[in-house]
Amino acid sequence: MSLNFVDIPSTGGGWLKPNDVKDAPALLIEVNSYEAQRPTPNGPKDSALCDVTVFKDKAALDALSPEINKGMRIEQTLLARDLAGMVGSATIVQLTQIPPKRPGAYPAWVWRPITDASVRQAVIQYAEQREAAVTAAAAEAPSFD
């Protein structure tokens, strides 16, 4: 019988701060869990627990050397709700702000799909290399049967 190893989602990655990643050419978002109206000290919030891989700039993308944040909490309303149906899946996106609909309101952060095929392909290549490395490491692990 082979074991199916799964990481336990944790909150060690802190919270997503859109201003820190707004200029990133690509984000790989892997959604671990979603909680609607999760209790917080500031009232209930929709919350997604994700592994967020950030390609901070074009050089990081070209070198396939991103910043990896395991267990990052996303609680911005629009961002979290967009991830609600994606538990167990991943997406490649960018962050952008849209102007407010009401005068005096704050601009909202929203996910935007990557339209540049070369950027999207580079992120997919990174993910495939990462999965291949995990598979190779598992194959090299000793069997205790």
mmCIF file of N, CA and C in Angstrom:
data_model
loop_
_atom_site.group_PDB
_atom_site.id
_atom_site.type_symbol
_atom_site.label_atom_id
_atom_site.label_comp_id
_atom_site.label_asym_id
_atom_site.label_seq_id
_atom_site.Cartn_x
_atom_site.Cartn_y
_atom_site.Cartn_z
ATOM 1 N N MET A 1 0.848 -1.186 0.000
ATOM 2 C CA MET A 1 0.000 0.000 0.000
ATOM 3 C C MET A 1 0.885 1.238 0.000
ATOM 4 N N SER A 2 0.698 2.116 -0.957
ATOM 5 C CA SER A 2 1.500 3.337 -0.998
ATOM 6 C C SER A 2 0.777 4.447 -0.241
ATOM 7 N N LEU A 3 1.557 5.322 0.299
ATOM 8 C CA LEU A 3 0.999 6.441 1.056
ATOM 9 C C LEU A 3 0.742 7.626 0.153
ATOM 10 N N ASN A 4 -0.305 8.344 0.439
ATOM 11 C CA ASN A 4 -0.617 9.565 -0.284
ATOM 12 C C ASN A 4 -0.259 10.734 0.636
ATOM 13 N N PHE A 5 0.891 11.339 0.421
ATOM 14 C CA PHE A 5 1.347 12.417 1.286
ATOM 15 C C PHE A 5 0.679 13.727 0.926
ATOM 16 N N VAL A 6 0.162 14.423 1.928
ATOM 17 C CA VAL A 6 -0.510 15.699 1.743
ATOM 18 C C VAL A 6 -0.007 16.658 2.808
ATOM 19 N N ASP A 7 0.295 17.883 2.420
ATOM 20 C CA ASP A 7 0.689 18.894 3.395
ATOM 21 C C ASP A 7 -0.531 19.375 4.161
ATOM 22 N N ILE A 8 -0.379 19.554 5.463
ATOM 23 C CA ILE A 8 -1.450 20.133 6.269
ATOM 24 C C ILE A 8 -1.382 21.639 6.080
ATOM 25 N N PRO A 9 -2.467 22.269 5.635
ATOM 26 C CA PRO A 9 -2.431 23.723 5.468
ATOM 27 C C PRO A 9 -2.107 24.408 6.792
ATOM 28 N N SER A 10 -1.230 25.353 6.737
ATOM 29 C CA SER A 10 -0.869 26.105 7.935
ATOM 30 C C SER A 10 -0.964 27.588 7.608
ATOM 31 N N THR A 11 -0.852 28.395 8.627
ATOM 32 C CA THR A 11 -0.924 29.837 8.404
ATOM 33 C C THR A 11 0.440 30.476 8.583
ATOM 34 N N GLY A 12 1.496 29.744 8.312
ATOM 35 C CA GLY A 12 2.841 30.268 8.490
ATOM 36 C C GLY A 12 3.225 31.312 7.463
ATOM 37 N N GLY A 13 2.471 31.437 6.388
ATOM 38 C CA GLY A 13 2.830 32.348 5.314
ATOM 39 C C GLY A 13 2.331 33.761 5.496
ATOM 40 N N GLY A 14 1.655 34.051 6.596
ATOM 41 C CA GLY A 14 1.154 35.404 6.824
ATOM 42 C C GLY A 14 -0.057 35.707 5.971
ATOM 43 N N TRP A 15 -0.274 36.976 5.712
ATOM 44 C CA TRP A 15 -1.424 37.418 4.918
ATOM 45 C C TRP A 15 -0.935 38.053 3.630
ATOM 46 N N LEU A 16 -1.712 37.883 2.572
ATOM 47 C CA LEU A 16 -1.380 38.504 1.298
ATOM 48 C C LEU A 16 -1.539 40.010 1.423
ATOM 49 N N LYS A 17 -0.498 40.727 1.053
ATOM 50 C CA LYS A 17 -0.529 42.186 1.015
ATOM 51 C C LYS A 17 -0.379 42.578 -0.450
ATOM 52 N N PRO A 18 -1.486 42.950 -1.098
ATOM 53 C CA PRO A 18 -1.445 43.223 -2.540
ATOM 54 C C PRO A 18 -0.384 44.233 -2.953
ATOM 55 N N ASN A 19 -0.124 45.243 -2.152
ATOM 56 C CA ASN A 19 0.886 46.237 -2.534
ATOM 57 C C ASN A 19 2.274 45.625 -2.662
ATOM 58 N N ASP A 20 2.539 44.518 -1.948
ATOM 59 C CA ASP A 20 3.853 43.877 -2.008
ATOM 60 C C ASP A 20 4.058 43.093 -3.305
ATOM 61 N N VAL A 21 2.978 42.693 -3.965
ATOM 62 C CA VAL A 21 3.099 41.848 -5.163
ATOM 63 C C VAL A 21 2.417 42.440 -6.390
ATOM 64 N N LYS A 22 2.017 43.696 -6.307
ATOM 65 C CA LYS A 22 1.252 44.306 -7.402
ATOM 66 C C LYS A 22 2.031 44.411 -8.705
ATOM 67 N N ASP A 23 3.363 44.469 -8.650
ATOM 68 C CA ASP A 23 4.167 44.601 -9.858
ATOM 69 C C ASP A 23 4.703 43.261 -10.365
ATOM 70 N N ALA A 24 4.360 42.178 -9.694
ATOM 71 C CA ALA A 24 4.841 40.858 -10.097
ATOM 72 C C ALA A 24 4.230 40.464 -11.438
ATOM 73 N N PRO A 25 5.047 39.961 -12.367
ATOM 74 C CA PRO A 25 4.503 39.558 -13.663
ATOM 75 C C PRO A 25 3.610 38.324 -13.583
ATOM 76 N N ALA A 26 3.774 37.510 -12.510
ATOM 77 C CA ALA A 26 2.933 36.317 -12.378
ATOM 78 C C ALA A 26 2.893 35.832 -10.938
ATOM 79 N N LEU A 27 1.719 35.337 -10.559
ATOM 80 C CA LEU A 27 1.522 34.686 -9.265
ATOM 81 C C LEU A 27 0.921 33.314 -9.545
ATOM 82 N N LEU A 28 1.471 32.297 -8.919
ATOM 83 C CA LEU A 28 0.886 30.958 -8.986
ATOM 84 C C LEU A 28 0.165 30.755 -7.653
ATOM 85 N N ILE A 29 -1.160 30.688 -7.704
ATOM 86 C CA ILE A 29 -1.982 30.557 -6.498
ATOM 87 C C ILE A 29 -2.495 29.127 -6.431
ATOM 88 N N GLU A 30 -2.122 28.402 -5.370
ATOM 89 C CA GLU A 30 -2.602 27.040 -5.138
ATOM 90 C C GLU A 30 -3.515 27.094 -3.913
ATOM 91 N N VAL A 31 -4.796 26.869 -4.108
ATOM 92 C CA VAL A 31 -5.791 27.049 -3.054
ATOM 93 C C VAL A 31 -5.911 25.763 -2.226
ATOM 94 N N ASN A 32 -5.601 25.863 -0.928
ATOM 95 C CA ASN A 32 -5.685 24.715 -0.023
ATOM 96 C C ASN A 32 -7.049 24.590 0.634
ATOM 97 N N SER A 33 -7.615 25.717 1.062
ATOM 98 C CA SER A 33 -8.931 25.676 1.707
ATOM 99 C C SER A 33 -9.595 27.042 1.597
ATOM 100 N N TYR A 34 -10.904 27.054 1.837
ATOM 101 C CA TYR A 34 -11.681 28.281 1.793
ATOM 102 C C TYR A 34 -12.706 28.243 2.922
ATOM 103 N N GLU A 35 -12.823 29.346 3.647
ATOM 104 C CA GLU A 35 -13.818 29.467 4.713
ATOM 105 C C GLU A 35 -14.628 30.733 4.477
ATOM 106 N N ALA A 36 -15.929 30.589 4.344
ATOM 107 C CA ALA A 36 -16.810 31.754 4.221
ATOM 108 C C ALA A 36 -17.056 32.310 5.620
ATOM 109 N N GLN A 37 -16.937 33.607 5.746
ATOM 110 C CA GLN A 37 -17.219 34.311 7.002
ATOM 111 C C GLN A 37 -16.454 33.717 8.186
ATOM 112 N N ARG A 38 -15.151 33.535 8.010
ATOM 113 C CA ARG A 38 -14.267 33.053 9.072
ATOM 114 C C ARG A 38 -14.169 34.118 10.157
ATOM 115 N N PRO A 39 -14.344 33.745 11.430
ATOM 116 C CA PRO A 39 -14.245 34.744 12.504
ATOM 117 C C PRO A 39 -12.828 35.313 12.608
ATOM 118 N N THR A 40 -12.732 36.634 12.687
ATOM 119 C CA THR A 40 -11.447 37.315 12.892
ATOM 120 C C THR A 40 -11.660 38.399 13.943
ATOM 121 N N PRO A 41 -10.591 38.961 14.491
ATOM 122 C CA PRO A 41 -10.748 40.053 15.458
ATOM 123 C C PRO A 41 -11.460 41.272 14.872
ATOM 124 N N ASN A 42 -11.445 41.411 13.544
ATOM 125 C CA ASN A 42 -12.089 42.546 12.885
ATOM 126 C C ASN A 42 -13.442 42.181 12.283
ATOM 127 N N GLY A 43 -14.033 41.109 12.770
ATOM 128 C CA GLY A 43 -15.312 40.665 12.242
ATOM 129 C C GLY A 43 -15.121 39.538 11.251
ATOM 130 N N PRO A 44 -16.201 38.869 10.858
ATOM 131 C CA PRO A 44 -16.077 37.731 9.943
ATOM 132 C C PRO A 44 -15.614 38.159 8.554
ATOM 133 N N LYS A 45 -14.762 37.318 7.959
ATOM 134 C CA LYS A 45 -14.241 37.587 6.620
ATOM 135 C C LYS A 45 -14.191 36.291 5.826
ATOM 136 N N ASP A 46 -14.445 36.397 4.529
ATOM 137 C CA ASP A 46 -14.191 35.264 3.650
ATOM 138 C C ASP A 46 -12.683 35.091 3.584
ATOM 139 N N SER A 47 -12.222 33.848 3.645
ATOM 140 C CA SER A 47 -10.797 33.616 3.779
ATOM 141 C C SER A 47 -10.368 32.391 2.978
ATOM 142 N N ALA A 48 -9.283 32.544 2.212
ATOM 143 C CA ALA A 48 -8.694 31.431 1.465
ATOM 144 C C ALA A 48 -7.285 31.203 1.993
ATOM 145 N N LEU A 49 -6.954 29.942 2.257
ATOM 146 C CA LEU A 49 -5.603 29.579 2.678
ATOM 147 C C LEU A 49 -4.910 28.994 1.451
ATOM 148 N N CYS A 50 -3.822 29.639 1.024
ATOM 149 C CA CYS A 50 -3.194 29.303 -0.253
ATOM 150 C C CYS A 50 -1.685 29.208 -0.135
ATOM 151 N N ASP A 51 -1.092 28.490 -1.065
ATOM 152 C CA ASP A 51 0.346 28.564 -1.288
ATOM 153 C C ASP A 51 0.505 29.534 -2.449
ATOM 154 N N VAL A 52 1.234 30.622 -2.202
ATOM 155 C CA VAL A 52 1.378 31.676 -3.205
ATOM 156 C C VAL A 52 2.834 31.732 -3.657
ATOM 157 N N THR A 53 3.052 31.462 -4.923
ATOM 158 C CA THR A 53 4.381 31.521 -5.517
ATOM 159 C C THR A 53 4.445 32.810 -6.323
ATOM 160 N N VAL A 54 5.382 33.696 -5.942
ATOM 161 C CA VAL A 54 5.466 35.031 -6.531
ATOM 162 C C VAL A 54 6.724 35.150 -7.391
ATOM 163 N N PHE A 55 6.530 35.440 -8.657
ATOM 164 C CA PHE A 55 7.644 35.778 -9.541
ATOM 165 C C PHE A 55 7.741 37.300 -9.503
ATOM 166 N N LYS A 56 8.635 37.830 -8.655
ATOM 167 C CA LYS A 56 8.687 39.263 -8.354
ATOM 168 C C LYS A 56 8.993 40.140 -9.561
ATOM 169 N N ASP A 57 9.793 39.628 -10.493
ATOM 170 C CA ASP A 57 10.155 40.426 -11.665
ATOM 171 C C ASP A 57 10.479 39.498 -12.832
ATOM 172 N N LYS A 58 10.785 40.087 -13.957
ATOM 173 C CA LYS A 58 11.072 39.318 -15.172
ATOM 174 C C LYS A 58 12.299 38.423 -14.982
ATOM 175 N N ALA A 59 13.302 38.895 -14.234
ATOM 176 C CA ALA A 59 14.508 38.090 -14.000
ATOM 177 C C ALA A 59 14.173 36.828 -13.208
ATOM 178 N N ALA A 60 13.322 36.947 -12.195
ATOM 179 C CA ALA A 60 12.908 35.779 -11.404
ATOM 180 C C ALA A 60 12.112 34.808 -12.259
ATOM 181 N N LEU A 61 11.330 35.338 -13.165
ATOM 182 C CA LEU A 61 10.541 34.499 -14.075
ATOM 183 C C LEU A 61 11.456 33.758 -15.041
ATOM 184 N N ASP A 62 12.420 34.472 -15.614
ATOM 185 C CA ASP A 62 13.352 33.861 -16.566
ATOM 186 C C ASP A 62 14.200 32.780 -15.901
ATOM 187 N N ALA A 63 14.598 33.020 -14.634
ATOM 188 C CA ALA A 63 15.439 32.065 -13.907
ATOM 189 C C ALA A 63 14.611 30.981 -13.210
ATOM 190 N N LEU A 64 13.288 31.095 -13.275
ATOM 191 C CA LEU A 64 12.375 30.189 -12.578
ATOM 192 C C LEU A 64 12.734 30.092 -11.095
ATOM 193 N N SER A 65 12.984 31.263 -10.488
ATOM 194 C CA SER A 65 13.339 31.314 -9.062
ATOM 195 C C SER A 65 12.385 32.253 -8.322
ATOM 196 N N PRO A 66 11.192 31.762 -8.003
ATOM 197 C CA PRO A 66 10.197 32.604 -7.346
ATOM 198 C C PRO A 66 10.365 32.645 -5.833
ATOM 199 N N GLU A 67 9.579 33.518 -5.224
ATOM 200 C CA GLU A 67 9.435 33.562 -3.770
ATOM 201 C C GLU A 67 8.239 32.671 -3.441
ATOM 202 N N ILE A 68 8.426 31.720 -2.535
ATOM 203 C CA ILE A 68 7.370 30.761 -2.219
ATOM 204 C C ILE A 68 6.813 31.051 -0.831
ATOM 205 N N ASN A 69 5.494 31.204 -0.743
ATOM 206 C CA ASN A 69 4.818 31.479 0.522
ATOM 207 C C ASN A 69 3.814 30.355 0.775
ATOM 208 N N LYS A 70 4.151 29.441 1.672
ATOM 209 C CA LYS A 70 3.251 28.331 2.003
ATOM 210 C C LYS A 70 2.291 28.790 3.089
ATOM 211 N N GLY A 71 1.035 28.475 2.939
ATOM 212 C CA GLY A 71 0.050 28.786 3.968
ATOM 213 C C GLY A 71 -0.246 30.262 4.114
ATOM 214 N N MET A 72 -0.392 30.967 3.006
ATOM 215 C CA MET A 72 -0.694 32.400 3.049
ATOM 216 C C MET A 72 -2.212 32.595 3.085
ATOM 217 N N ARG A 73 -2.653 33.488 3.943
ATOM 218 C CA ARG A 73 -4.078 33.768 4.122
ATOM 219 C C ARG A 73 -4.466 34.939 3.215
ATOM 220 N N ILE A 74 -5.539 34.762 2.432
ATOM 221 C CA ILE A 74 -6.055 35.819 1.560
ATOM 222 C C ILE A 74 -7.445 36.164 2.065
ATOM 223 N N GLU A 75 -7.610 37.406 2.564
ATOM 224 C CA GLU A 75 -8.891 37.797 3.160
ATOM 225 C C GLU A 75 -9.506 39.041 2.531
ATOM 226 N N GLN A 76 -8.907 39.580 1.473
ATOM 227 C CA GLN A 76 -9.547 40.677 0.764
ATOM 228 C C GLN A 76 -10.788 40.093 0.091
ATOM 229 N N THR A 77 -11.931 40.708 0.308
ATOM 230 C CA THR A 77 -13.221 40.129 -0.059
ATOM 231 C C THR A 77 -13.275 39.611 -1.491
ATOM 232 N N LEU A 78 -13.004 40.458 -2.473
ATOM 233 C CA LEU A 78 -13.096 40.025 -3.873
ATOM 234 C C LEU A 78 -12.083 38.937 -4.206
ATOM 235 N N LEU A 79 -10.871 39.074 -3.686
ATOM 236 C CA LEU A 79 -9.833 38.095 -3.985
ATOM 237 C C LEU A 79 -10.184 36.734 -3.394
ATOM 238 N N ALA A 80 -10.620 36.711 -2.151
ATOM 239 C CA ALA A 80 -10.960 35.444 -1.495
ATOM 240 C C ALA A 80 -12.153 34.772 -2.176
ATOM 241 N N ARG A 81 -13.182 35.540 -2.483
ATOM 242 C CA ARG A 81 -14.383 34.948 -3.093
ATOM 243 C C ARG A 81 -14.093 34.352 -4.467
ATOM 244 N N ASP A 82 -13.174 34.952 -5.204
ATOM 245 C CA ASP A 82 -12.813 34.397 -6.511
ATOM 246 C C ASP A 82 -12.149 33.034 -6.378
ATOM 247 N N LEU A 83 -11.548 32.753 -5.208
ATOM 248 C CA LEU A 83 -10.842 31.492 -4.993
ATOM 249 C C LEU A 83 -11.734 30.415 -4.363
ATOM 250 N N ALA A 84 -12.966 30.761 -4.014
ATOM 251 C CA ALA A 84 -13.855 29.858 -3.286
ATOM 252 C C ALA A 84 -14.052 28.520 -3.984
ATOM 253 N N GLY A 85 -14.229 28.508 -5.263
ATOM 254 C CA GLY A 85 -14.490 27.275 -5.989
ATOM 255 C C GLY A 85 -13.242 26.580 -6.500
ATOM 256 N N MET A 86 -12.079 27.019 -6.048
ATOM 257 C CA MET A 86 -10.830 26.492 -6.589
ATOM 258 C C MET A 86 -10.031 25.651 -5.603
ATOM 259 N N VAL A 87 -10.648 25.201 -4.517
ATOM 260 C CA VAL A 87 -9.928 24.413 -3.520
ATOM 261 C C VAL A 87 -9.379 23.157 -4.186
ATOM 262 N N GLY A 88 -8.086 22.917 -3.974
ATOM 263 C CA GLY A 88 -7.430 21.770 -4.592
ATOM 264 C C GLY A 88 -6.912 22.052 -5.991
ATOM 265 N N SER A 89 -7.070 23.282 -6.462
ATOM 266 C CA SER A 89 -6.630 23.658 -7.809
ATOM 267 C C SER A 89 -5.627 24.808 -7.726
ATOM 268 N N ALA A 90 -5.140 25.199 -8.884
ATOM 269 C CA ALA A 90 -4.181 26.299 -8.964
ATOM 270 C C ALA A 90 -4.561 27.217 -10.121
ATOM 271 N N THR A 91 -4.075 28.456 -10.065
ATOM 272 C CA THR A 91 -4.303 29.412 -11.134
ATOM 273 C C THR A 91 -3.072 30.305 -11.266
ATOM 274 N N ILE A 92 -2.891 30.856 -12.452
ATOM 275 C CA ILE A 92 -1.788 31.784 -12.725
ATOM 276 C C ILE A 92 -2.417 33.138 -13.010
ATOM 277 N N VAL A 93 -2.076 34.140 -12.192
ATOM 278 C CA VAL A 93 -2.728 35.443 -12.275
ATOM 279 C C VAL A 93 -1.750 36.581 -12.002
ATOM 280 N N GLN A 94 -2.268 37.791 -12.157
ATOM 281 C CA GLN A 94 -1.619 39.024 -11.715
ATOM 282 C C GLN A 94 -2.633 39.758 -10.851
ATOM 283 N N LEU A 95 -2.150 40.708 -10.071
ATOM 284 C CA LEU A 95 -3.035 41.554 -9.274
ATOM 285 C C LEU A 95 -3.097 42.940 -9.893
ATOM 286 N N THR A 96 -4.275 43.510 -9.892
ATOM 287 C CA THR A 96 -4.440 44.876 -10.357
ATOM 288 C C THR A 96 -5.557 45.535 -9.564
ATOM 289 N N GLN A 97 -5.595 46.849 -9.598
ATOM 290 C CA GLN A 97 -6.663 47.584 -8.932
ATOM 291 C C GLN A 97 -7.622 48.132 -9.972
ATOM 292 N N ILE A 98 -8.901 48.112 -9.611
ATOM 293 C CA ILE A 98 -9.901 48.717 -10.479
ATOM 294 C C ILE A 98 -10.465 49.935 -9.774
ATOM 295 N N PRO A 99 -10.830 50.964 -10.521
ATOM 296 C CA PRO A 99 -11.342 52.176 -9.895
ATOM 297 C C PRO A 99 -12.649 51.908 -9.145
ATOM 298 N N PRO A 100 -12.883 52.658 -8.072
ATOM 299 C CA PRO A 100 -14.120 52.465 -7.319
ATOM 300 C C PRO A 100 -15.333 52.922 -8.121
ATOM 301 N N LYS A 101 -16.469 52.289 -7.831
ATOM 302 C CA LYS A 101 -17.707 52.668 -8.512
ATOM 303 C C LYS A 101 -18.363 53.865 -7.847
ATOM 304 N N ARG A 102 -18.082 54.040 -6.560
ATOM 305 C CA ARG A 102 -18.656 55.175 -5.819
ATOM 306 C C ARG A 102 -17.565 56.191 -5.517
ATOM 307 N N PRO A 103 -17.873 57.458 -5.584
ATOM 308 C CA PRO A 103 -16.881 58.472 -5.228
ATOM 309 C C PRO A 103 -16.465 58.315 -3.760
ATOM 310 N N GLY A 104 -15.180 58.420 -3.506
ATOM 311 C CA GLY A 104 -14.664 58.333 -2.148
ATOM 312 C C GLY A 104 -14.359 56.926 -1.681
ATOM 313 N N ALA A 105 -14.748 55.919 -2.446
ATOM 314 C CA ALA A 105 -14.468 54.531 -2.073
ATOM 315 C C ALA A 105 -13.035 54.169 -2.485
ATOM 316 N N TYR A 106 -12.515 53.117 -1.891
ATOM 317 C CA TYR A 106 -11.171 52.654 -2.218
ATOM 318 C C TYR A 106 -11.195 51.803 -3.482
ATOM 319 N N PRO A 107 -10.118 51.863 -4.289
ATOM 320 C CA PRO A 107 -10.042 50.973 -5.449
ATOM 321 C C PRO A 107 -9.954 49.521 -4.969
ATOM 322 N N ALA A 108 -10.551 48.612 -5.694
ATOM 323 C CA ALA A 108 -10.566 47.200 -5.301
ATOM 324 C C ALA A 108 -9.442 46.436 -6.000
ATOM 325 N N TRP A 109 -8.856 45.479 -5.269
ATOM 326 C CA TRP A 109 -7.872 44.578 -5.862
ATOM 327 C C TRP A 109 -8.611 43.417 -6.515
ATOM 328 N N VAL A 110 -8.189 43.047 -7.710
ATOM 329 C CA VAL A 110 -8.799 41.921 -8.423
ATOM 330 C C VAL A 110 -7.704 41.084 -9.095
ATOM 331 N N TRP A 111 -8.006 39.798 -9.289
ATOM 332 C CA TRP A 111 -7.122 38.912 -10.040
ATOM 333 C C TRP A 111 -7.350 39.158 -11.521
ATOM 334 N N ARG A 112 -6.298 39.108 -12.290
ATOM 335 C CA ARG A 112 -6.403 39.174 -13.741
ATOM 336 C C ARG A 112 -5.621 38.002 -14.324
ATOM 337 N N PRO A 113 -6.212 37.267 -15.256
ATOM 338 C CA PRO A 113 -5.483 36.146 -15.868
ATOM 339 C C PRO A 113 -4.284 36.659 -16.659
ATOM 340 N N ILE A 114 -3.283 35.829 -16.762
ATOM 341 C CA ILE A 114 -2.082 36.163 -17.541
ATOM 342 C C ILE A 114 -2.424 36.022 -19.017
ATOM 343 N N THR A 115 -2.229 37.076 -19.779
ATOM 344 C CA THR A 115 -2.531 37.035 -21.207
ATOM 345 C C THR A 115 -1.285 36.763 -22.052
ATOM 346 N N ASP A 116 -0.104 37.016 -21.487
ATOM 347 C CA ASP A 116 1.150 36.780 -22.199
ATOM 348 C C ASP A 116 1.474 35.283 -22.152
ATOM 349 N N ALA A 117 1.432 34.615 -23.289
ATOM 350 C CA ALA A 117 1.636 33.169 -23.348
ATOM 351 C C ALA A 117 3.018 32.754 -22.857
ATOM 352 N N SER A 118 4.049 33.575 -23.086
ATOM 353 C CA SER A 118 5.400 33.204 -22.650
ATOM 354 C C SER A 118 5.507 33.227 -21.118
ATOM 355 N N VAL A 119 4.840 34.177 -20.475
ATOM 356 C CA VAL A 119 4.836 34.243 -19.009
ATOM 357 C C VAL A 119 4.099 33.041 -18.450
ATOM 358 N N ARG A 120 2.944 32.761 -19.011
ATOM 359 C CA ARG A 120 2.138 31.619 -18.562
ATOM 360 C C ARG A 120 2.915 30.313 -18.734
ATOM 361 N N GLN A 121 3.581 30.152 -19.861
ATOM 362 C CA GLN A 121 4.351 28.940 -20.127
ATOM 363 C C GLN A 121 5.523 28.806 -19.162
ATOM 364 N N ALA A 122 6.174 29.903 -18.806
ATOM 365 C CA ALA A 122 7.286 29.860 -17.856
ATOM 366 C C ALA A 122 6.811 29.388 -16.481
ATOM 367 N N VAL A 123 5.652 29.865 -16.032
ATOM 368 C CA VAL A 123 5.113 29.442 -14.738
ATOM 369 C C VAL A 123 4.732 27.966 -14.787
ATOM 370 N N ILE A 124 4.135 27.530 -15.879
ATOM 371 C CA ILE A 124 3.782 26.114 -16.034
ATOM 372 C C ILE A 124 5.044 25.257 -16.032
ATOM 373 N N GLN A 125 6.093 25.732 -16.703
ATOM 374 C CA GLN A 125 7.364 25.008 -16.729
ATOM 375 C C GLN A 125 7.930 24.888 -15.313
ATOM 376 N N TYR A 126 7.874 25.969 -14.529
ATOM 377 C CA TYR A 126 8.331 25.936 -13.140
ATOM 378 C C TYR A 126 7.550 24.882 -12.351
ATOM 379 N N ALA A 127 6.222 24.885 -12.486
ATOM 380 C CA ALA A 127 5.378 23.949 -11.743
ATOM 381 C C ALA A 127 5.674 22.503 -12.144
ATOM 382 N N GLU A 128 5.888 22.263 -13.426
ATOM 383 C CA GLU A 128 6.204 20.909 -13.887
ATOM 384 C C GLU A 128 7.556 20.451 -13.357
ATOM 385 N N GLN A 129 8.550 21.350 -13.342
ATOM 386 C CA GLN A 129 9.869 21.012 -12.793
ATOM 387 C C GLN A 129 9.763 20.708 -11.306
ATOM 388 N N ARG A 130 8.983 21.483 -10.594
ATOM 389 C CA ARG A 130 8.806 21.274 -9.153
ATOM 390 C C ARG A 130 8.158 19.917 -8.894
ATOM 391 N N GLU A 131 7.114 19.573 -9.657
ATOM 392 C CA GLU A 131 6.443 18.282 -9.491
ATOM 393 C C GLU A 131 7.378 17.128 -9.842
ATOM 394 N N ALA A 132 8.191 17.302 -10.893
ATOM 395 C CA ALA A 132 9.142 16.256 -11.281
ATOM 396 C C ALA A 132 10.177 16.035 -10.183
ATOM 397 N N ALA A 133 10.633 17.101 -9.548
ATOM 398 C CA ALA A 133 11.603 16.984 -8.455
ATOM 399 C C ALA A 133 10.994 16.258 -7.261
ATOM 400 N N VAL A 134 9.737 16.547 -6.952
ATOM 401 C CA VAL A 134 9.051 15.866 -5.845
ATOM 402 C C VAL A 134 8.881 14.390 -6.163
ATOM 403 N N THR A 135 8.487 14.074 -7.382
ATOM 404 C CA THR A 135 8.301 12.683 -7.792
ATOM 405 C C THR A 135 9.627 11.926 -7.739
ATOM 406 N N ALA A 136 10.702 12.560 -8.203
ATOM 407 C CA ALA A 136 12.021 11.929 -8.177
ATOM 408 C C ALA A 136 12.487 11.685 -6.741
ATOM 409 N N ALA A 137 12.248 12.646 -5.863
ATOM 410 C CA ALA A 137 12.642 12.492 -4.464
ATOM 411 C C ALA A 137 11.841 11.363 -3.807
ATOM 412 N N ALA A 138 10.563 11.253 -4.119
ATOM 413 C CA ALA A 138 9.757 10.180 -3.556
ATOM 414 C C ALA A 138 10.210 8.822 -4.081
ATOM 415 N N ALA A 139 10.626 8.772 -5.350
ATOM 416 C CA ALA A 139 11.088 7.512 -5.922
ATOM 417 C C ALA A 139 12.410 7.063 -5.304
ATOM 418 N N GLU A 140 13.236 8.015 -4.918
ATOM 419 C CA GLU A 140 14.537 7.703 -4.318
ATOM 420 C C GLU A 140 14.429 7.385 -2.831
ATOM 421 N N ALA A 141 13.313 7.674 -2.224
ATOM 422 C CA ALA A 141 13.138 7.405 -0.800
ATOM 423 C C ALA A 141 13.164 5.894 -0.556
ATOM 424 N N PRO A 142 13.763 5.479 0.537
ATOM 425 C CA PRO A 142 13.818 4.042 0.805
ATOM 426 C C PRO A 142 12.435 3.458 1.090
ATOM 427 N N SER A 143 12.268 2.207 0.740
ATOM 428 C CA SER A 143 11.034 1.496 1.035
ATOM 429 C C SER A 143 11.233 0.687 2.291
ATOM 430 N N PHE A 144 10.349 0.814 3.225
ATOM 431 C CA PHE A 144 10.486 0.106 4.498
ATOM 432 C C PHE A 144 9.554 -1.091 4.577
ATOM 433 N N ASP A 145 9.126 -1.597 3.427
ATOM 434 C CA ASP A 145 8.226 -2.761 3.403
ATOM 435 C C ASP A 145 8.985 -4.026 3.666
#
